[in-house]
Amino acid sequence: MVASGLAALATAITAHPRDARALDFEVQSDTAAQAYQVASPWGDTILDRRRLMQTLSLGVYNLQGDHVPGRADFAVVLRVRLDADFGINGHLGDADRGGETSYLTEAGPGVRFVPGLQQAPVDLMYAYVEGRNLLNGWLGFRAGRQYVVDSLGWWSFDGALARVTTPYFVQAELYGGLEQRGGLPLSTSRYERPGVWRGNHAGFGTAGDQPSVTDFPSYQYTQPAPAFGVSLESNGPSWIHGRLSYRRVYNTGTSVTQQFPDPTGGYRTAKGLRVSQDRLGYALDLNKSDLGAIKGGVTYDFYNQIVGSYYGGVEAYLGKRATVGADIDYFVPTFDADSIFNWFTKSPITTATARVWVAPTQRLDLSAYGGVRIWMADGDPETFGTEQCRASGLCSGDQEIDPSNSKTFTRDPDNREISTTIDALANVSGRYRFGTGEVGLRGMMQAGARGHTGGADLSGEKRFDGGRYRVGGRVSVYDWNDPLRPDRGATSFGYVLGAGVRPVQQADLRIEWEHDMNRLVGQRFRIVALLNLRLGG
Amino acid sequence: MMMNASKRSSVSARKTRRPSGRPLPGWLAFVACLSALVLGLVGPDASAQAADDAPPAESAAPPPAPPPGGYKSGLYPMPNDAETPLAFMPPGSAATPVPSEEIYPPQTITIRFNHKKHTKDLKQTCKSCHAAAFTSDKVADRLMPKAEQCDACHDVDHSDLHDVKAGTDANGQCVFCHIGDKAGEKGSVAPMVLPNANLVFTHKKHLDRNIQCGQCHGQVGELELATRDQLPRMAGCFSCHNMSGAAQGQAKGACTTCHTARNDGRMITSFTTGNLVPPQWMHNAAHTPDFIERHKSVAANDSAFCGSCHTTNECTDCHDGRVRPRKVHPNDWLSIHAQSARQDNPRCASCHQAQTFCGDCHRRVGVARDTGSGNRLTGRRFHPPAAEFTTAPRGPNHHAWEAMRNLNACVSCHTERDCATCHATKGLSGGHGVNPHPIGFRDKCGAAFARNPRPCLVCHQSNDPFVRACQ
């Protein structure tokens, strides 16, 4: 309905005589059809995926009339998406027909049911009106569903954002609204913090033919999540840029807490306004164009009271065609404040690498980096004793804490010393570009106590007739092994063949065929067809 | 003195070639017409032959030949194609030694010209030849001098480009300036090809603000030939154009101040000569082959900078994507991804919400623990045996170590209930009382409980002494 309305609007707009229009329009349609099979980890082919994704974008720019650089301008943009999988329920027989999306089947209630799973969800990816360069460049705004991208991540909300740009090397942003959450109308869960499984409980109830919240106590009700944020950002000098960001999001409404029923069969809940995330981030970039650069960023999680991540790097420019550098990345998993996982013992993952980039010619450039990934654990797995819990005087067994014991629990510090394991990792990538095509290579390796993954892709594309026709291919070999699951190790060989045509400037069609093979799943095929249409712009 | 004399004679000769403006005498015109009529009657070709065969009065003396080996000066910026000192190059050349082909498409320069001689020896200014620059307000304006302008000093007549008349002096011969063995042969020379820059630029505004030529083009007066190398570099532009928004003043710093723009305000980046990408030094955003792994630091710092060229759609294709991007996930990703998640490479949470994106599929295929009974795969277990991986005592392969090292991987399949089975307190909370909290938890739990008590109440009863201690 929305899509057809937009299409009609787009047609009406683009049919308008060009000379008479005061506005600029762009309408874009992206269609992706995919068919492939998903096998279980043991090789059984159990899901047929028949996916159709259709997005439709509309942009109306320069609502004020002719664009004058530096003067105020206004725009409206939106993008809607249908992401259907007609393979959902497709593999089920008569007894449990429709069971993945319907609770009640002949085979019994809920035997195949996946709460929140939808066959053809539609979401509004973004839709906002924007004003820029208002008040002589001091003010800008956005109102509607929009993204915010900064050191706190890729995030979406419904609301308004105001940006004040001053002549004093700083600009500020202030925004507020509701976080986009899965289960709300025209929304996805992509932008929620991890750790909590939320969704739409439509159809849930207490009747026997309905799923009950107590059947899925971890599946939380989606409720509107008020959010706000502020940022200060440097503005002006090209050799330095920094952004300080703060964001807070609240959870509201009722949430099931207790995961198991009490003696009366009831489940306890928590209600009211509570923090979902409360984080501060800063990112900085310094560069001297003939020397090199320094970059860095850090986030602090006020709820977890820890530095959640940081990264940094230095680069030296060895002429125009070579760069060397070193980077570090530190990350501790943090979750939505409703999640218990915040308070599980968890350790940072630290990655340190050195990097080089060279471009021997204008057509050829190569990058490579290598380093280590450091894993940490609270204690040494090899020496951790079975007596630890018992020795504390709190446990009724080897590891089980007696909740009736009020004694302060302290683990033996000797067994809480940090132990580390290290993976070696390396990555190499390169490309050779010629006038009508490109050849690319990407290889990676990561190996350590947690197993190894390694492999490479060789890809190429050739364009004909000024880009009207394209053919491409990709060959890959990957090998992996996990000591915890030795039966899951395999070597995979795969190839992709693709062809595309651009019959007119506004249309682009591409078809790809993928064939992968490994000992776990045998042969597997995937076909992808992509059609992009664009008018205006 | 000799030069002045030579110049006078050249000018005199040129004047004699040019029409004086006086009509031919009547009797001479009559004789000429009559002769032509007679010759035309004898044979149509005869008249033309007669005209062609009649040697011009001045062709008796051969034109001066170039020196042996040809002219040497003005062929390159520096004599003998020596490297141009950085001090003579446009500002910003240290960062960008060679100008971008996307901005300045390749040129074909078919003349030699010695700027140094003209400015130092002959005391000419930039404006002497490039006066058009002082009134130019767009890149499509022609700023090179017309050939006729050279005639003021050179012994040649370019007034009719279809019939250029070389003089007798060496400096008036075609090969004196035009390059090529056959320059001037049959009246033709190789054309100059100077494509417009893919920019928005007004020379007039800059010159009106007393920004001199050398501030953008470098010390052209110290060079012989000016080439693409003498075109401005972006790093040089940034010495003034480094502000944006309200701070921008006269030298606006927005990308589209200089770069051509689309209707939505983004830069046009695709040109016949290639795709425009940021230079190495700009925001650490060189689009190297490994940029896909590095781009997060650029976007985290200044996503608006990314938005100068990229649409939001390009970001969401991966970050909220529904078609697997091959540049991120290789072939056979369905088979590989479990090990990649375990090795945190790439980090799943960058693009996926684990509980839904990962969980929905894992529940369907029976990998997740809370999958429906019909989806469970009998006799199959994803993890090592329970005695080794799940239950006490905690050996080297116990899940506790994996959870501590990479809790995100656990969360992609497991919900709270799976973990609360053991880690919740005993009694009403339904667990086995296995404490998962880290060292230092007691110092933090008070503030955490005040902000959000919900996770505490998943595993503890509200009257639990541990919870009370945190309240």
mmCIF file with all atom_site columns, N, CA and C in Angstrom, chain A residues 7-34:
data_model
loop_
_atom_site.group_PDB
_atom_site.id
_atom_site.type_symbol
_atom_site.label_atom_id
_atom_site.label_alt_id
_atom_site.label_comp_id
_atom_site.label_asym_id
_atom_site.label_entity_id
_atom_site.label_seq_id
_atom_site.pdbx_PDB_ins_code
_atom_site.Cartn_x
_atom_site.Cartn_y
_atom_site.Cartn_z
_atom_site.occupancy
_atom_site.B_iso_or_equiv
_atom_site.pdbx_formal_charge
_atom_site.auth_seq_id
_atom_site.auth_comp_id
_atom_site.auth_asym_id
_atom_site.auth_atom_id
_atom_site.pdbx_PDB_model_num
ATOM 1  N N  . ALA A 1 7  ? 4.974  4.915   -5.332  1.00 0.00 ? 7  ALA A N  1
ATOM 2  C CA . ALA A 1 7  ? 5.230  4.752   -6.756  1.00 0.00 ? 7  ALA A CA 1
ATOM 3  C C  . ALA A 1 7  ? 4.363  5.714   -7.562  1.00 0.00 ? 7  ALA A C  1
ATOM 4  N N  . ALA A 1 8  ? 3.099  5.824   -7.149  1.00 0.00 ? 8  ALA A N  1
ATOM 5  C CA . ALA A 1 8  ? 2.201  6.750   -7.851  1.00 0.00 ? 8  ALA A CA 1
ATOM 6  C C  . ALA A 1 8  ? 2.685  8.180   -7.698  1.00 0.00 ? 8  ALA A C  1
ATOM 7  N N  . LEU A 1 9  ? 3.124  8.499   -6.497  1.00 0.00 ? 9  LEU A N  1
ATOM 8  C CA . LEU A 1 9  ? 3.642  9.846   -6.251  1.00 0.00 ? 9  LEU A CA 1
ATOM 9  C C  . LEU A 1 9  ? 4.880  10.102  -7.101  1.00 0.00 ? 9  LEU A C  1
ATOM 10 N N  . ALA A 1 10 ? 5.738  9.094   -7.146  1.00 0.00 ? 10 ALA A N  1
ATOM 11 C CA . ALA A 1 10 ? 6.968  9.246   -7.917  1.00 0.00 ? 10 ALA A CA 1
ATOM 12 C C  . ALA A 1 10 ? 6.669  9.460   -9.385  1.00 0.00 ? 10 ALA A C  1
ATOM 13 N N  . THR A 1 11 ? 5.705  8.708   -9.884  1.00 0.00 ? 11 THR A N  1
ATOM 14 C CA . THR A 1 11 ? 5.342  8.843   -11.285 1.00 0.00 ? 11 THR A CA 1
ATOM 15 C C  . THR A 1 11 ? 4.806  10.241  -11.558 1.00 0.00 ? 11 THR A C  1
ATOM 16 N N  . ALA A 1 12 ? 3.962  10.682  -10.653 1.00 0.00 ? 12 ALA A N  1
ATOM 17 C CA . ALA A 1 12 ? 3.389  12.010  -10.830 1.00 0.00 ? 12 ALA A CA 1
ATOM 18 C C  . ALA A 1 12 ? 4.474  13.076  -10.813 1.00 0.00 ? 12 ALA A C  1
ATOM 19 N N  . ILE A 1 13 ? 5.438  12.853  -9.931  1.00 0.00 ? 13 ILE A N  1
ATOM 20 C CA . ILE A 1 13 ? 6.499  13.845  -9.790  1.00 0.00 ? 13 ILE A CA 1
ATOM 21 C C  . ILE A 1 13 ? 7.395  13.871  -11.026 1.00 0.00 ? 13 ILE A C  1
ATOM 22 N N  . THR A 1 14 ? 7.814  12.689  -11.434 1.00 0.00 ? 14 THR A N  1
ATOM 23 C CA . THR A 1 14 ? 8.782  12.641  -12.519 1.00 0.00 ? 14 THR A CA 1
ATOM 24 C C  . THR A 1 14 ? 8.156  12.963  -13.859 1.00 0.00 ? 14 THR A C  1
ATOM 25 N N  . ALA A 1 15 ? 6.843  12.829  -13.937 1.00 0.00 ? 15 ALA A N  1
ATOM 26 C CA . ALA A 1 15 ? 6.173  13.169  -15.188 1.00 0.00 ? 15 ALA A CA 1
ATOM 27 C C  . ALA A 1 15 ? 6.033  14.673  -15.361 1.00 0.00 ? 15 ALA A C  1
ATOM 28 N N  . HIS A 1 16 ? 6.292  15.391  -14.283 1.00 0.00 ? 16 HIS A N  1
ATOM 29 C CA . HIS A 1 16 ? 6.165  16.837  -14.319 1.00 0.00 ? 16 HIS A CA 1
ATOM 30 C C  . HIS A 1 16 ? 7.228  17.422  -15.239 1.00 0.00 ? 16 HIS A C  1
ATOM 31 N N  . PRO A 1 17 ? 6.882  18.415  -16.048 1.00 0.00 ? 17 PRO A N  1
ATOM 32 C CA . PRO A 1 17 ? 7.889  18.983  -16.937 1.00 0.00 ? 17 PRO A CA 1
ATOM 33 C C  . PRO A 1 17 ? 9.090  19.488  -16.150 1.00 0.00 ? 17 PRO A C  1
ATOM 34 N N  . ARG A 1 18 ? 10.271 19.158  -16.605 1.00 0.00 ? 18 ARG A N  1
ATOM 35 C CA . ARG A 1 18 ? 11.473 19.456  -15.862 1.00 0.00 ? 18 ARG A CA 1
ATOM 36 C C  . ARG A 1 18 ? 11.683 20.958  -15.661 1.00 0.00 ? 18 ARG A C  1
ATOM 37 N N  . ASP A 1 19 ? 11.380 21.720  -16.724 1.00 0.00 ? 19 ASP A N  1
ATOM 38 C CA . ASP A 1 19 ? 11.638 23.152  -16.635 1.00 0.00 ? 19 ASP A CA 1
ATOM 39 C C  . ASP A 1 19 ? 10.766 23.846  -15.610 1.00 0.00 ? 19 ASP A C  1
ATOM 40 N N  . ALA A 1 20 ? 9.602  23.268  -15.360 1.00 0.00 ? 20 ALA A N  1
ATOM 41 C CA . ALA A 1 20 ? 8.663  23.950  -14.485 1.00 0.00 ? 20 ALA A CA 1
ATOM 42 C C  . ALA A 1 20 ? 8.889  23.635  -13.011 1.00 0.00 ? 20 ALA A C  1
ATOM 43 N N  . ARG A 1 21 ? 9.693  22.620  -12.718 1.00 0.00 ? 21 ARG A N  1
ATOM 44 C CA . ARG A 1 21 ? 9.775  22.212  -11.326 1.00 0.00 ? 21 ARG A CA 1
ATOM 45 C C  . ARG A 1 21 ? 10.727 23.118  -10.543 1.00 0.00 ? 21 ARG A C  1
ATOM 46 N N  . ALA A 1 22 ? 10.395 23.309  -9.278  1.00 0.00 ? 22 ALA A N  1
ATOM 47 C CA . ALA A 1 22 ? 11.256 24.079  -8.407  1.00 0.00 ? 22 ALA A CA 1
ATOM 48 C C  . ALA A 1 22 ? 12.009 23.151  -7.465  1.00 0.00 ? 22 ALA A C  1
ATOM 49 N N  . LEU A 1 23 ? 11.544 21.912  -7.384  1.00 0.00 ? 23 LEU A N  1
ATOM 50 C CA . LEU A 1 23 ? 12.129 20.965  -6.451  1.00 0.00 ? 23 LEU A CA 1
ATOM 51 C C  . LEU A 1 23 ? 12.936 19.918  -7.220  1.00 0.00 ? 23 LEU A C  1
ATOM 52 N N  . ASP A 1 24 ? 13.758 19.201  -6.495  1.00 0.00 ? 24 ASP A N  1
ATOM 53 C CA . ASP A 1 24 ? 14.499 18.100  -7.096  1.00 0.00 ? 24 ASP A CA 1
ATOM 54 C C  . ASP A 1 24 ? 14.048 16.812  -6.439  1.00 0.00 ? 24 ASP A C  1
ATOM 55 N N  . PHE A 1 25 ? 13.839 15.812  -7.282  1.00 0.00 ? 25 PHE A N  1
ATOM 56 C CA . PHE A 1 25 ? 13.307 14.555  -6.774  1.00 0.00 ? 25 PHE A CA 1
ATOM 57 C C  . PHE A 1 25 ? 14.229 13.402  -7.106  1.00 0.00 ? 25 PHE A C  1
ATOM 58 N N  . GLU A 1 26 ? 14.166 12.396  -6.278  1.00 0.00 ? 26 GLU A N  1
ATOM 59 C CA . GLU A 1 26 ? 14.847 11.156  -6.594  1.00 0.00 ? 26 GLU A CA 1
ATOM 60 C C  . GLU A 1 26 ? 13.994 10.004  -6.080  1.00 0.00 ? 26 GLU A C  1
ATOM 61 N N  . VAL A 1 27 ? 13.732 9.081   -6.947  1.00 0.00 ? 27 VAL A N  1
ATOM 62 C CA . VAL A 1 27 ? 12.986 7.880   -6.562  1.00 0.00 ? 27 VAL A CA 1
ATOM 63 C C  . VAL A 1 27 ? 13.847 6.686   -6.884  1.00 0.00 ? 27 VAL A C  1
ATOM 64 N N  . GLN A 1 28 ? 13.992 5.801   -5.936  1.00 0.00 ? 28 GLN A N  1
ATOM 65 C CA . GLN A 1 28 ? 14.855 4.644   -6.144  1.00 0.00 ? 28 GLN A CA 1
ATOM 66 C C  . GLN A 1 28 ? 14.161 3.379   -5.660  1.00 0.00 ? 28 GLN A C  1
ATOM 67 N N  . SER A 1 29 ? 14.270 2.365   -6.460  1.00 0.00 ? 29 SER A N  1
ATOM 68 C CA . SER A 1 29 ? 13.706 1.071   -6.095  1.00 0.00 ? 29 SER A CA 1
ATOM 69 C C  . SER A 1 29 ? 14.810 0.030   -6.154  1.00 0.00 ? 29 SER A C  1
ATOM 70 N N  . ASP A 1 30 ? 14.950 -0.741  -5.101  1.00 0.00 ? 30 ASP A N  1
ATOM 71 C CA . ASP A 1 30 ? 15.930 -1.825  -5.068  1.00 0.00 ? 30 ASP A CA 1
ATOM 72 C C  . ASP A 1 30 ? 15.194 -3.127  -4.779  1.00 0.00 ? 30 ASP A C  1
ATOM 73 N N  . THR A 1 31 ? 15.347 -4.058  -5.686  1.00 0.00 ? 31 THR A N  1
ATOM 74 C CA . THR A 1 31 ? 14.711 -5.358  -5.516  1.00 0.00 ? 31 THR A CA 1
ATOM 75 C C  . THR A 1 31 ? 15.787 -6.420  -5.437  1.00 0.00 ? 31 THR A C  1
ATOM 76 N N  . ALA A 1 32 ? 15.694 -7.279  -4.444  1.00 0.00 ? 32 ALA A N  1
ATOM 77 C CA . ALA A 1 32 ? 16.654 -8.375  -4.318  1.00 0.00 ? 32 ALA A CA 1
ATOM 78 C C  . ALA A 1 32 ? 15.884 -9.660  -4.079  1.00 0.00 ? 32 ALA A C  1
ATOM 79 N N  . ALA A 1 33 ? 16.059 -10.588 -4.969  1.00 0.00 ? 33 ALA A N  1
ATOM 80 C CA . ALA A 1 33 ? 15.453 -11.912 -4.787  1.00 0.00 ? 33 ALA A CA 1
ATOM 81 C C  . ALA A 1 33 ? 16.570 -12.908 -4.533  1.00 0.00 ? 33 ALA A C  1
ATOM 82 N N  . GLN A 1 34 ? 16.406 -13.718 -3.505  1.00 0.00 ? 34 GLN A N  1
ATOM 83 C CA . GLN A 1 34 ? 17.432 -14.693 -3.161  1.00 0.00 ? 34 GLN A CA 1
ATOM 84 C C  . GLN A 1 34 ? 16.773 -16.042 -2.910  1.00 0.00 ? 34 GLN A C  1
#
